[in-house]
Structures are given as structure tokens and as C-alpha cells.
PDB file of C-alpha atoms in Angstrom:
ATOM      1  CA  LEU A   1      23.568 -52.711  95.720  1.00 43.00           C
ATOM      2  CA  LYS A   2      26.461 -51.397  93.330  1.00 41.00           C
ATOM      3  CA  CYS A   3      28.188 -54.908  94.757  1.00 45.00           C
ATOM      4  CA  HIS A   4      24.763 -56.381  93.712  1.00 42.00           C
ATOM      5  CA  VAL A   5      24.253 -55.439  90.719  1.00 37.00           C
ATOM      6  CA  SER A   6      28.441 -55.844  89.834  1.00 47.00           C
ATOM      7  CA  ALA A   7      28.133 -59.280  90.613  1.00 45.00           C
ATOM      8  CA  ARG A   8      24.795 -59.755  88.697  1.00 45.00           C
ATOM      9  CA  LEU A   9      26.319 -57.980  85.317  1.00 41.00           C
ATOM     10  CA  SER A  10      29.486 -60.455  85.634  1.00 54.00           C
ATOM     11  CA  THR A  11      27.542 -63.473  85.774  1.00 57.00           C
ATOM     12  CA  LEU A  12      25.349 -62.495  82.692  1.00 55.00           C
ATOM     13  CA  ALA A  13      28.582 -61.471  81.176  1.00 63.00           C
ATOM     14  CA  SER A  14      30.048 -65.350  82.071  1.00 73.00           C
ATOM     15  CA  MET A  15      26.856 -66.735  80.831  1.00 76.00           C
ATOM     16  CA  ALA A  16      27.408 -65.018  77.450  1.00 76.00           C
ATOM     17  CA  SER A  17      30.776 -65.836  77.023  1.00 82.00           C
ATOM     18  CA  LYS A  18      29.646 -69.598  77.905  1.00 89.00           C
ATOM     19  CA  ALA A  19      27.352 -69.554  75.741  1.00 89.00           C
ATOM     20  CA  LEU A  20      28.848 -68.442  72.185  1.00 93.00           C
ATOM     21  CA  THR A  21      32.103 -70.520  72.980  1.00 94.00           C
ATOM     22  CA  ALA A  22      29.696 -73.491  73.419  1.00 94.00           C
ATOM     23  CA  ILE A  23      28.161 -72.443  69.645  1.00 95.00           C
ATOM     24  CA  PHE A  24      31.214 -71.389  67.640  1.00 96.00           C
ATOM     25  CA  GLY A  25      34.290 -73.288  69.595  1.00 95.00           C
ATOM     26  CA  ASP A  26      37.267 -71.941  71.785  1.00 95.00           C
ATOM     27  CA  GLU A  27      38.398 -69.439  68.539  1.00 96.00           C
ATOM     28  CA  LEU A  28      36.978 -68.227  65.585  1.00 97.00           C
ATOM     29  CA  ILE A  29      39.459 -66.490  62.902  1.00 97.00           C
ATOM     30  CA  GLY A  30      40.149 -62.686  62.931  1.00 96.00           C
ATOM     31  CA  LYS A  31      41.602 -60.068  60.150  1.00 94.00           C
ATOM     32  CA  SER A  32      44.791 -60.938  61.834  1.00 93.00           C
ATOM     33  CA  GLY A  33      44.731 -64.487  62.984  1.00 94.00           C
ATOM     34  CA  PRO A  34      43.065 -66.605  65.410  1.00 96.00           C
ATOM     35  CA  VAL A  35      41.047 -64.367  68.094  1.00 96.00           C
ATOM     36  CA  LYS A  36      39.262 -66.133  71.543  1.00 96.00           C
ATOM     37  CA  THR A  37      35.260 -66.210  70.713  1.00 96.00           C
ATOM     38  CA  SER A  38      35.048 -65.244  73.930  1.00 93.00           C
ATOM     39  CA  GLU A  39      37.141 -62.201  73.809  1.00 93.00           C
ATOM     40  CA  ALA A  40      35.985 -61.566  70.228  1.00 95.00           C
ATOM     41  CA  LEU A  41      32.135 -62.104  70.974  1.00 94.00           C
ATOM     42  CA  SER A  42      31.994 -60.036  74.063  1.00 90.00           C
ATOM     43  CA  GLY A  43      29.857 -57.365  75.080  1.00 88.00           C
ATOM     44  CA  MET A  44      28.063 -58.052  71.427  1.00 90.00           C
ATOM     45  CA  LYS A  45      23.924 -57.463  71.464  1.00 87.00           C
ATOM     46  CA  HIS A  46      23.893 -59.307  68.485  1.00 92.00           C
ATOM     47  CA  VAL A  47      25.854 -62.099  66.773  1.00 95.00           C
ATOM     48  CA  MET A  48      25.070 -62.924  62.823  1.00 97.00           C
ATOM     49  CA  ILE A  49      25.885 -66.628  61.539  1.00 97.00           C
ATOM     50  CA  TYR A  50      26.550 -65.650  57.779  1.00 97.00           C
ATOM     51  CA  PHE A  51      25.868 -68.970  56.259  1.00 96.00           C
ATOM     52  CA  SER A  52      27.921 -68.224  52.289  1.00 96.00           C
ATOM     53  CA  ALA A  53      30.083 -69.086  49.764  1.00 95.00           C
ATOM     54  CA  HIS A  54      32.297 -67.869  46.739  1.00 95.00           C
ATOM     55  CA  TRP A  55      30.843 -70.061  44.064  1.00 93.00           C
ATOM     56  CA  CYS A  56      27.294 -69.245  45.044  1.00 92.00           C
ATOM     57  CA  PRO A  57      26.112 -65.755  43.029  1.00 90.00           C
ATOM     58  CA  PRO A  58      23.352 -64.687  45.224  1.00 91.00           C
ATOM     59  CA  CYS A  59      26.125 -64.804  47.958  1.00 92.00           C
ATOM     60  CA  ARG A  60      28.712 -62.840  46.171  1.00 91.00           C
ATOM     61  CA  GLY A  61      25.571 -60.251  45.499  1.00 91.00           C
ATOM     62  CA  PHE A  62      24.347 -60.136  49.389  1.00 93.00           C
ATOM     63  CA  THR A  63      27.959 -60.068  50.890  1.00 96.00           C
ATOM     64  CA  PRO A  64      28.978 -56.395  49.628  1.00 94.00           C
ATOM     65  CA  LYS A  65      25.760 -55.315  50.669  1.00 93.00           C
ATOM     66  CA  LEU A  66      26.164 -57.164  54.333  1.00 95.00           C
ATOM     67  CA  VAL A  67      30.181 -55.425  54.235  1.00 95.00           C
ATOM     68  CA  ASP A  68      28.463 -51.860  53.877  1.00 93.00           C
ATOM     69  CA  LYS A  69      25.872 -52.597  56.769  1.00 93.00           C
ATOM     70  CA  TYR A  70      28.515 -53.722  59.073  1.00 95.00           C
ATOM     71  CA  ASN A  71      31.108 -51.198  58.310  1.00 94.00           C
ATOM     72  CA  SER A  72      27.879 -48.688  58.841  1.00 90.00           C
ATOM     73  CA  TYR A  73      26.306 -50.099  61.823  1.00 91.00           C
ATOM     74  CA  GLY A  74      28.170 -52.810  63.570  1.00 92.00           C
ATOM     75  CA  ALA A  75      29.782 -51.069  66.050  1.00 91.00           C
ATOM     76  CA  ASP A  76      27.356 -48.770  67.057  1.00 86.00           C
ATOM     77  CA  LYS A  77      24.676 -51.031  67.679  1.00 88.00           C
ATOM     78  CA  GLY A  78      27.106 -53.940  69.387  1.00 90.00           C
ATOM     79  CA  VAL A  79      26.344 -56.332  66.001  1.00 94.00           C
ATOM     80  CA  GLU A  80      29.088 -58.964  64.974  1.00 97.00           C
ATOM     81  CA  VAL A  81      29.127 -61.611  62.269  1.00 98.00           C
ATOM     82  CA  VAL A  82      30.888 -64.369  62.032  1.00 98.00           C
ATOM     83  CA  PHE A  83      31.039 -66.380  58.539  1.00 98.00           C
ATOM     84  CA  VAL A  84      30.130 -69.914  57.971  1.00 97.00           C
ATOM     85  CA  SER A  85      31.877 -71.030  54.709  1.00 96.00           C
ATOM     86  CA  SER A  86      30.492 -73.287  52.311  1.00 94.00           C
ATOM     87  CA  ASP A  87      33.595 -73.264  50.142  1.00 95.00           C
ATOM     88  CA  ARG A  88      35.563 -76.411  48.818  1.00 92.00           C
ATOM     89  CA  ASP A  89      38.750 -75.613  49.377  1.00 95.00           C
ATOM     90  CA  GLN A  90      40.706 -73.779  51.728  1.00 96.00           C
ATOM     91  CA  ALA A  91      42.079 -71.304  48.807  1.00 96.00           C
ATOM     92  CA  THR A  92      38.674 -70.162  47.897  1.00 96.00           C
ATOM     93  CA  PHE A  93      37.449 -69.397  51.584  1.00 97.00           C
ATOM     94  CA  ARG A  94      40.799 -67.492  52.507  1.00 96.00           C
ATOM     95  CA  ASN A  95      40.131 -65.421  49.281  1.00 96.00           C
ATOM     96  CA  TYR A  96      36.482 -64.976  49.813  1.00 97.00           C
ATOM     97  CA  TYR A  97      36.947 -64.012  53.438  1.00 97.00           C
ATOM     98  CA  GLY A  98      39.478 -61.637  52.296  1.00 96.00           C
ATOM     99  CA  GLU A  99      36.390 -59.368  51.341  1.00 96.00           C
ATOM    100  CA  MET A 100      35.011 -59.672  54.649  1.00 97.00           C
ATOM    101  CA  PRO A 101      35.608 -57.766  57.695  1.00 97.00           C
ATOM    102  CA  TRP A 102      34.352 -59.812  60.231  1.00 97.00           C
ATOM    103  CA  LEU A 103      34.992 -63.285  61.936  1.00 97.00           C
ATOM    104  CA  ALA A 104      34.647 -66.888  60.717  1.00 97.00           C
ATOM    105  CA  VAL A 105      34.839 -69.965  61.735  1.00 97.00           C
ATOM    106  CA  PRO A 106      38.036 -72.060  60.714  1.00 97.00           C
ATOM    107  CA  PHE A 107      37.678 -73.693  57.258  1.00 96.00           C
ATOM    108  CA  ALA A 108      39.230 -76.669  58.557  1.00 94.00           C
ATOM    109  CA  ASP A 109      36.518 -77.272  61.687  1.00 95.00           C
ATOM    110  CA  HIS A 110      34.290 -78.751  59.275  1.00 91.00           C
ATOM    111  CA  GLY A 111      32.221 -80.636  61.774  1.00 94.00           C
ATOM    112  CA  ARG A 112      31.001 -77.260  63.403  1.00 95.00           C
ATOM    113  CA  LYS A 113      30.072 -76.182  59.923  1.00 95.00           C
ATOM    114  CA  GLY A 114      28.362 -79.091  59.679  1.00 94.00           C
ATOM    115  CA  ALA A 115      26.467 -78.525  63.397  1.00 95.00           C
ATOM    116  CA  LEU A 116      25.751 -75.032  63.249  1.00 96.00           C
ATOM    117  CA  SER A 117      24.033 -75.524  59.318  1.00 94.00           C
ATOM    118  CA  SER A 118      22.206 -78.506  61.392  1.00 94.00           C
ATOM    119  CA  LYS A 119      21.206 -76.208  64.470  1.00 93.00           C
ATOM    120  CA  TYR A 120      19.451 -73.548  62.744  1.00 93.00           C
ATOM    121  CA  GLU A 121      18.263 -75.804  59.902  1.00 90.00           C
ATOM    122  CA  VAL A 122      19.836 -73.751  57.037  1.00 91.00           C
ATOM    123  CA  GLN A 123      18.480 -75.154  53.739  1.00 87.00           C
ATOM    124  CA  GLY A 124      20.276 -72.906  51.533  1.00 89.00           C
ATOM    125  CA  ILE A 125      23.337 -69.908  51.136  1.00 92.00           C
ATOM    126  CA  PRO A 126      23.111 -67.116  51.796  1.00 92.00           C
ATOM    127  CA  SER A 127      21.670 -67.523  55.034  1.00 93.00           C
ATOM    128  CA  LEU A 128      21.636 -64.770  58.101  1.00 95.00           C
ATOM    129  CA  ILE A 129      21.057 -66.190  61.310  1.00 94.00           C
ATOM    130  CA  VAL A 130      20.581 -63.720  64.557  1.00 93.00           C
ATOM    131  CA  LEU A 131      21.544 -64.582  67.894  1.00 91.00           C
ATOM    132  CA  ASP A 132      21.303 -62.473  71.039  1.00 87.00           C
ATOM    133  CA  ALA A 133      24.090 -61.681  73.346  1.00 86.00           C
ATOM    134  CA  TYR A 134      23.431 -65.594  74.722  1.00 85.00           C
ATOM    135  CA  GLY A 135      23.366 -67.431  71.946  1.00 89.00           C
ATOM    136  CA  ASN A 136      19.323 -67.947  71.542  1.00 87.00           C
ATOM    137  CA  LEU A 137      17.969 -67.835  68.370  1.00 88.00           C
ATOM    138  CA  VAL A 138      16.368 -63.890  67.743  1.00 85.00           C
ATOM    139  CA  THR A 139      15.595 -64.656  63.883  1.00 87.00           C
ATOM    140  CA  ALA A 140      16.467 -67.444  61.264  1.00 87.00           C
ATOM    141  CA  GLU A 141      15.478 -64.490  58.726  1.00 84.00           C
ATOM    142  CA  GLY A 142      18.254 -62.456  58.646  1.00 88.00           C
ATOM    143  CA  ARG A 143      18.565 -61.637  55.475  1.00 87.00           C
ATOM    144  CA  ALA A 144      15.042 -60.159  55.017  1.00 81.00           C
ATOM    145  CA  GLN A 145      14.935 -58.658  58.401  1.00 82.00           C
ATOM    146  CA  VAL A 146      18.850 -57.225  58.264  1.00 88.00           C
ATOM    147  CA  ASP A 147      17.733 -53.814  58.684  1.00 83.00           C
ATOM    148  CA  GLN A 148      16.715 -54.223  61.984  1.00 81.00           C
ATOM    149  CA  TYR A 149      20.076 -54.834  63.328  1.00 87.00           C
ATOM    150  CA  LEU A 150      22.250 -53.321  60.529  1.00 88.00           C
ATOM    151  CA  GLY A 151      20.360 -50.122  59.969  1.00 79.00           C
ATOM    152  CA  VAL A 152      17.520 -47.316  60.780  1.00 65.00           C
ATOM    153  CA  LEU A 153      13.886 -48.876  61.525  1.00 57.00           C
ATOM    154  CA  ALA A 154      11.274 -46.262  60.643  1.00 54.00           C
ATOM    155  CA  LEU A 155       9.485 -45.084  63.257  1.00 54.00           C
ATOM    156  CA  PRO A 156       7.692 -42.033  63.058  1.00 51.00           C
ATOM    157  CA  ALA A 157       9.666 -38.970  62.831  1.00 50.00           C
ATOM    158  CA  ALA A 158       7.971 -36.935  65.303  1.00 48.00           C
ATOM    159  CA  VAL A 159       9.553 -37.277  68.513  1.00 39.00           C
ATOM    160  CA  TYR A 160       5.556 -37.047  70.400  1.00 42.00           C
ATOM    161  CA  GLY A 161       3.122 -36.873  67.875  1.00 41.00           C
ATOM    162  CA  PRO A 162       0.188 -39.108  66.132  1.00 42.00           C
ATOM    163  CA  ALA A 163       1.403 -42.294  64.860  1.00 54.00           C
ATOM    164  CA  SER A 164       0.183 -45.448  63.417  1.00 72.00           C
ATOM    165  CA  PHE A 165       0.199 -48.600  66.288  1.00 86.00           C
ATOM    166  CA  PRO A 166       1.430 -51.010  63.888  1.00 84.00           C
ATOM    167  CA  HIS A 167       4.114 -48.733  62.333  1.00 80.00           C
ATOM    168  CA  LEU A 168       4.528 -47.831  66.321  1.00 86.00           C
ATOM    169  CA  PHE A 169       4.759 -51.835  67.504  1.00 89.00           C
ATOM    170  CA  GLY A 170       4.736 -53.810  64.684  1.00 83.00           C
ATOM    171  CA  GLY A 171       1.956 -55.459  62.800  1.00 83.00           C
ATOM    172  CA  GLU A 172       1.210 -57.987  65.504  1.00 88.00           C
ATOM    173  CA  LEU A 173       1.924 -58.122  68.822  1.00 92.00           C
ATOM    174  CA  MET A 174       1.557 -60.990  71.633  1.00 94.00           C
ATOM    175  CA  ALA A 175      -1.840 -61.977  73.548  1.00 94.00           C
ATOM    176  CA  LYS A 176      -1.955 -64.424  76.230  1.00 89.00           C
ATOM    177  CA  SER A 177      -3.611 -67.018  73.358  1.00 89.00           C
ATOM    178  CA  GLY A 178      -1.279 -66.525  70.827  1.00 88.00           C
ATOM    179  CA  SER A 179       0.179 -63.619  68.016  1.00 90.00           C
ATOM    180  CA  VAL A 180      -3.233 -61.020  67.079  1.00 91.00           C
ATOM    181  CA  LYS A 181      -2.812 -57.988  64.519  1.00 90.00           C
ATOM    182  CA  THR A 182      -1.476 -54.906  66.388  1.00 90.00           C
ATOM    183  CA  GLU A 183      -3.962 -52.649  64.519  1.00 87.00           C
ATOM    184  CA  GLU A 184      -7.326 -55.305  65.573  1.00 90.00           C
ATOM    185  CA  ALA A 185      -6.182 -55.635  69.266  1.00 93.00           C
ATOM    186  CA  LEU A 186      -5.891 -51.598  69.738  1.00 92.00           C
ATOM    187  CA  ASP A 187      -9.471 -50.996  67.978  1.00 90.00           C
ATOM    188  CA  GLY A 188     -10.834 -48.646  69.988  1.00 90.00           C
ATOM    189  CA  LYS A 189      -8.922 -48.397  72.908  1.00 91.00           C
ATOM    190  CA  LYS A 190      -8.739 -45.122  74.683  1.00 90.00           C
ATOM    191  CA  LEU A 191      -5.399 -45.076  76.362  1.00 90.00           C
ATOM    192  CA  ILE A 192      -2.350 -47.130  75.478  1.00 93.00           C
ATOM    193  CA  PHE A 193       0.316 -47.715  78.333  1.00 93.00           C
ATOM    194  CA  ILE A 194       3.591 -48.623  77.394  1.00 94.00           C
ATOM    195  CA  TYR A 195       4.948 -50.449  80.073  1.00 94.00           C
ATOM    196  CA  PHE A 196       9.284 -50.946  79.625  1.00 92.00           C
ATOM    197  CA  GLY A 197       9.971 -53.867  82.349  1.00 90.00           C
ATOM    198  CA  ALA A 198      12.205 -56.793  82.978  1.00 90.00           C
ATOM    199  CA  TYR A 199      11.848 -59.934  84.638  1.00 90.00           C
ATOM    200  CA  GLY A 200      15.302 -59.437  86.101  1.00 82.00           C
ATOM    201  CA  SER A 201      14.804 -56.602  87.822  1.00 83.00           C
ATOM    202  CA  PRO A 202      13.487 -56.696  91.763  1.00 82.00           C
ATOM    203  CA  PRO A 203      11.614 -53.430  91.291  1.00 82.00           C
ATOM    204  CA  CYS A 204       9.648 -54.663  88.275  1.00 86.00           C
ATOM    205  CA  ARG A 205       8.819 -57.668  89.830  1.00 83.00           C
ATOM    206  CA  GLY A 206       7.061 -55.455  92.816  1.00 83.00           C
ATOM    207  CA  VAL A 207       5.314 -53.398  89.778  1.00 85.00           C
ATOM    208  CA  ALA A 208       3.732 -55.900  87.330  1.00 88.00           C
ATOM    209  CA  PRO A 209       1.148 -57.514  90.059  1.00 90.00           C
ATOM    210  CA  ALA A 210      -0.119 -53.850  91.310  1.00 87.00           C
ATOM    211  CA  LEU A 211      -0.236 -52.567  87.893  1.00 90.00           C
ATOM    212  CA  ALA A 212      -2.048 -56.409  86.624  1.00 92.00           C
ATOM    213  CA  ARG A 213      -4.515 -55.681  89.434  1.00 91.00           C
ATOM    214  CA  LYS A 214      -5.844 -52.283  88.546  1.00 90.00           C
ATOM    215  CA  TYR A 215      -5.715 -53.695  84.703  1.00 92.00           C
ATOM    216  CA  ARG A 216      -8.376 -56.588  85.668  1.00 93.00           C
ATOM    217  CA  ALA A 217     -10.250 -53.721  87.722  1.00 92.00           C
ATOM    218  CA  ARG A 218     -10.497 -50.938  85.402  1.00 90.00           C
ATOM    219  CA  ALA A 219      -9.202 -51.097  81.833  1.00 92.00           C
ATOM    220  CA  ALA A 220     -11.654 -52.500  80.070  1.00 93.00           C
ATOM    221  CA  ALA A 221     -14.066 -50.249  81.181  1.00 92.00           C
ATOM    222  CA  LYS A 222     -11.926 -47.278  80.886  1.00 91.00           C
ATOM    223  CA  ALA A 223     -10.942 -48.898  77.371  1.00 93.00           C
ATOM    224  CA  ILE A 224      -7.332 -48.883  78.623  1.00 93.00           C
ATOM    225  CA  GLU A 225      -4.362 -51.466  77.082  1.00 95.00           C
ATOM    226  CA  VAL A 226      -1.017 -52.295  78.174  1.00 95.00           C
ATOM    227  CA  ILE A 227       1.926 -53.391  76.064  1.00 96.00           C
ATOM    228  CA  PHE A 228       4.600 -54.704  77.685  1.00 96.00           C
ATOM    229  CA  VAL A 229       8.305 -54.450  75.831  1.00 95.00           C
ATOM    230  CA  SER A 230      10.696 -56.791  77.519  1.00 93.00           C
ATOM    231  CA  SER A 231      14.642 -55.464  78.569  1.00 88.00           C
ATOM    232  CA  ASP A 232      14.923 -59.036  79.377  1.00 87.00           C
ATOM    233  CA  GLN A 233      18.329 -61.083  78.547  1.00 82.00           C
ATOM    234  CA  ASP A 234      16.801 -64.109  76.891  1.00 86.00           C
ATOM    235  CA  GLN A 235      12.978 -65.709  76.018  1.00 87.00           C
ATOM    236  CA  ALA A 236      12.440 -67.668  78.809  1.00 89.00           C
ATOM    237  CA  ASN A 237      12.524 -65.002  80.586  1.00 91.00           C
ATOM    238  CA  PHE A 238      10.424 -62.826  78.728  1.00 93.00           C
ATOM    239  CA  GLN A 239       8.195 -65.614  78.507  1.00 92.00           C
ATOM    240  CA  ARG A 240       7.930 -66.314  82.307  1.00 93.00           C
ATOM    241  CA  TYR A 241       7.581 -62.374  82.802  1.00 94.00           C
ATOM    242  CA  HIS A 242       4.720 -62.309  80.566  1.00 95.00           C
ATOM    243  CA  SER A 243       2.654 -64.941  81.525  1.00 94.00           C
ATOM    244  CA  GLU A 244       2.167 -62.821  84.954  1.00 94.00           C
ATOM    245  CA  MET A 245       0.277 -60.041  82.958  1.00 96.00           C
ATOM    246  CA  PRO A 246      -3.114 -60.203  81.497  1.00 96.00           C
ATOM    247  CA  TRP A 247      -2.368 -57.809  78.985  1.00 96.00           C
ATOM    248  CA  LEU A 248      -0.420 -57.713  75.386  1.00 97.00           C
ATOM    249  CA  ALA A 249       3.336 -57.808  74.498  1.00 96.00           C
ATOM    250  CA  MET A 250       6.092 -56.952  71.720  1.00 94.00           C
ATOM    251  CA  PRO A 251       7.301 -60.133  70.238  1.00 91.00           C
ATOM    252  CA  PHE A 252      10.872 -60.619  72.098  1.00 89.00           C
ATOM    253  CA  GLY A 253      12.832 -61.308  68.944  1.00 83.00           C
ATOM    254  CA  ASP A 254      11.659 -57.414  67.519  1.00 83.00           C
ATOM    255  CA  ARG A 255      14.214 -56.171  70.071  1.00 79.00           C
ATOM    256  CA  ALA A 256      15.500 -53.533  67.241  1.00 79.00           C
ATOM    257  CA  ARG A 257      11.679 -51.904  67.514  1.00 85.00           C
ATOM    258  CA  ALA A 258      12.102 -52.590  71.112  1.00 87.00           C
ATOM    259  CA  GLN A 259      15.073 -50.225  71.809  1.00 81.00           C
ATOM    260  CA  LEU A 260      14.098 -47.313  69.330  1.00 82.00           C
ATOM    261  CA  LEU A 261      11.060 -47.288  71.310  1.00 86.00           C
ATOM    262  CA  GLY A 262      12.728 -46.623  74.231  1.00 85.00           C
ATOM    263  CA  GLN A 263      14.894 -43.945  72.568  1.00 79.00           C
ATOM    264  CA  LYS A 264      11.884 -42.328  70.951  1.00 82.00           C
ATOM    265  CA  PHE A 265      10.157 -41.799  74.822  1.00 83.00           C
ATOM    266  CA  GLY A 266      13.075 -41.166  76.366  1.00 79.00           C
ATOM    267  CA  VAL A 267      13.197 -43.972  78.737  1.00 81.00           C
ATOM    268  CA  GLN A 268      16.137 -43.986  81.238  1.00 74.00           C
ATOM    269  CA  GLY A 269      15.425 -47.020  83.151  1.00 79.00           C
ATOM    270  CA  VAL A 270      12.781 -49.948  84.104  1.00 83.00           C
ATOM    271  CA  PRO A 271      10.352 -50.092  85.072  1.00 87.00           C
ATOM    272  CA  SER A 272       8.530 -46.921  83.528  1.00 87.00           C
ATOM    273  CA  LEU A 273       5.189 -46.725  81.782  1.00 89.00           C
ATOM    274  CA  ILE A 274       4.206 -44.402  78.811  1.00 90.00           C
ATOM    275  CA  VAL A 275       1.069 -43.208  77.986  1.00 89.00           C
ATOM    276  CA  LEU A 276      -0.388 -42.743  74.557  1.00 89.00           C
ATOM    277  CA  ASP A 277      -3.764 -41.681  73.477  1.00 89.00           C
ATOM    278  CA  SER A 278      -6.307 -43.317  71.000  1.00 87.00           C
ATOM    279  CA  SER A 279      -3.956 -41.804  67.523  1.00 84.00           C
ATOM    280  CA  GLY A 280      -1.053 -42.186  69.216  1.00 85.00           C
ATOM    281  CA  ASN A 281      -0.262 -38.665  71.123  1.00 84.00           C
ATOM    282  CA  LEU A 282       2.043 -38.496  73.854  1.00 84.00           C
ATOM    283  CA  VAL A 283      -0.175 -37.969  77.046  1.00 83.00           C
ATOM    284  CA  THR A 284       2.590 -38.935  79.725  1.00 79.00           C
ATOM    285  CA  LYS A 285       6.240 -39.463  79.636  1.00 68.00           C
ATOM    286  CA  ALA A 286       7.872 -42.369  81.604  1.00 56.00           C
ATOM    287  CA  VAL A 287       5.470 -42.402  84.788  1.00 59.00           C
ATOM    288  CA  ASP A 288       6.936 -43.196  88.215  1.00 54.00           C
ATOM    289  CA  LEU A 289       6.232 -46.620  89.012  1.00 60.00           C
ATOM    290  CA  SER A 290       7.295 -46.694  92.582  1.00 53.00           C
ATOM    291  CA  HIS A 291       3.706 -45.711  93.356  1.00 49.00           C
ATOM    292  CA  VAL A 292       1.709 -47.508  91.051  1.00 55.00           C
ATOM    293  CA  GLN A 293      -1.183 -48.127  93.195  1.00 52.00           C
ATOM    294  CA  ALA A 294      -1.582 -44.411  93.143  1.00 47.00           C
ATOM    295  CA  LEU A 295      -1.648 -44.841  89.341  1.00 59.00           C
ATOM    296  CA  ASP A 296      -5.292 -42.804  88.394  1.00 61.00           C
ATOM    297  CA  PHE A 297      -7.390 -45.278  85.982  1.00 63.00           C
TER     298      PHE A 297
END
């Protein structure tokens, strides 16, 4: 089993490296000179692409704020930033990049700068694009959401206590028919099950069908709702796994909130199930799902 897990992790790391190299090229500029993209971005949870230029006043206002957040949270949160310059000459690029502690696409690589702008439909600067470890787009609204990735997302202060469901799960959840308001989706529910799982986990793929059978048979009568919180590595696997489930899910792109929920409720691995009451009080912590058929609901 250990060999299998090690091989799987090695495969995932290789996939991430190839994907990010395809996006940024073989080399990036670091503070001490050129660095291999695969090495510089290895192990990162998120990669931010920062489109900016010194001649742009809003950029000069935003850059110091981003620098402060990067210096405070980047290492702990596994976030790297890659600067893509819209400056007009090498000297201005070099001076502006001198204010930044992160990586940059080489200024001379105009083709890649144009390709990145086109790929992510950048219409103006400053613009902050957020990718996951495998180069998948997480959000094009990085400036507005920067605290989710380089900051502290505020969940209720009490570890286990009453909480607003929109505060816990965000304003919207994913239903089978599309996005739904969290408050409306959970209105009138007596119990809320938070299911932490991943398509890439064989135990999870065994648990989900049994849990789904119980949900279809009893959830409506007992006013129970389930919310899937994914630990998948990419959007495709999240969608594939959620398609097998009859319940709600947190949006895959809200990775910071998903991570904080796991920390808040002490989740150590998947599959795991947390049960809350209608006020957000903890009822049961980290249910063992190895015997899901025995769950009493």
C-alpha cells in the first residue's frame, strides 16, 4: 500500500510539473537569476499570475499590498506568484521587479506574455489569476479574493459552536441543477452532514454509493442535508465524483474555505463525516465511515 501511495504521489507531482512548465515555459526569473519552472513551483498549492506594469498607477498601489501578503502568508500557505510584465522596456521591468520577492516570466518572452494574457482573458491590469497545483484555473478574480489565498479567512471564532451556514460554507453551494443560495438550501434542515472525500481515494469511492442509498431513502423524511467538501486535485475529478452524489457540494474553487473547514473540525483524512445541528452546533465529529451501513439516519 505504501509503495502504491508513493507511486501515486510521484505521478501527481510529475503531472503538476509538466502542466506548470507548459504554462510558463522551462525557465522563470528568480531573485538570483533563471530557475527551472518545475523546481521553482514544485509543491505549491496555488500559483498566482500577476499581470502588472510600473507605468500603471493602480498596479503601483496594489503591488506593495500583495508583497506584504506574500511575505506574511506565501510560504505557510504554499503560494507562489509569477509576475507577467506589461512594461515597455527591460530597464523598467527590472526596476519594478526589484520591488517584488517572487518569480517572473522573462521580459524578452513576449510570445508567452501574450499567450498568457489571451489564455486567461486579461482585459486590464493589475490582474491576479489563481491556478491550482496542476495549472487549473481556480479564479480570475484574485485581486478581490486575495485574502482567501494570502490571508486569514474568517470562520466563526468558536471551534465548535453556533455558526451561520453561509459563513461556514460561503454564500452559494453547488446543487445538481447549478448554484443555490446556502441559506435557502439549508433552510428547515435538522442535521447537516459535511462529507469530506475525494474521487482519488478508493475508500471514498466505496463509501459514497452506500451513503447515497441512505440519503435517498431517509434524508428527506429526517430533514437531513449533506454537503460534499472535496479533497480532489482538479476540477474534473471533483465534477466526476460529485456527479455520483445526490446532495450539495461546496464550489471546488473555494479551496481556502474547504481547508479551513477541515482544520476547524479536526479532519485528519478522507472519507470523514461531520454532523451539525440546525444552528451549526457540532453533533458528531469525524465519524468513521468504514462502516457506513451502520450509520443511524
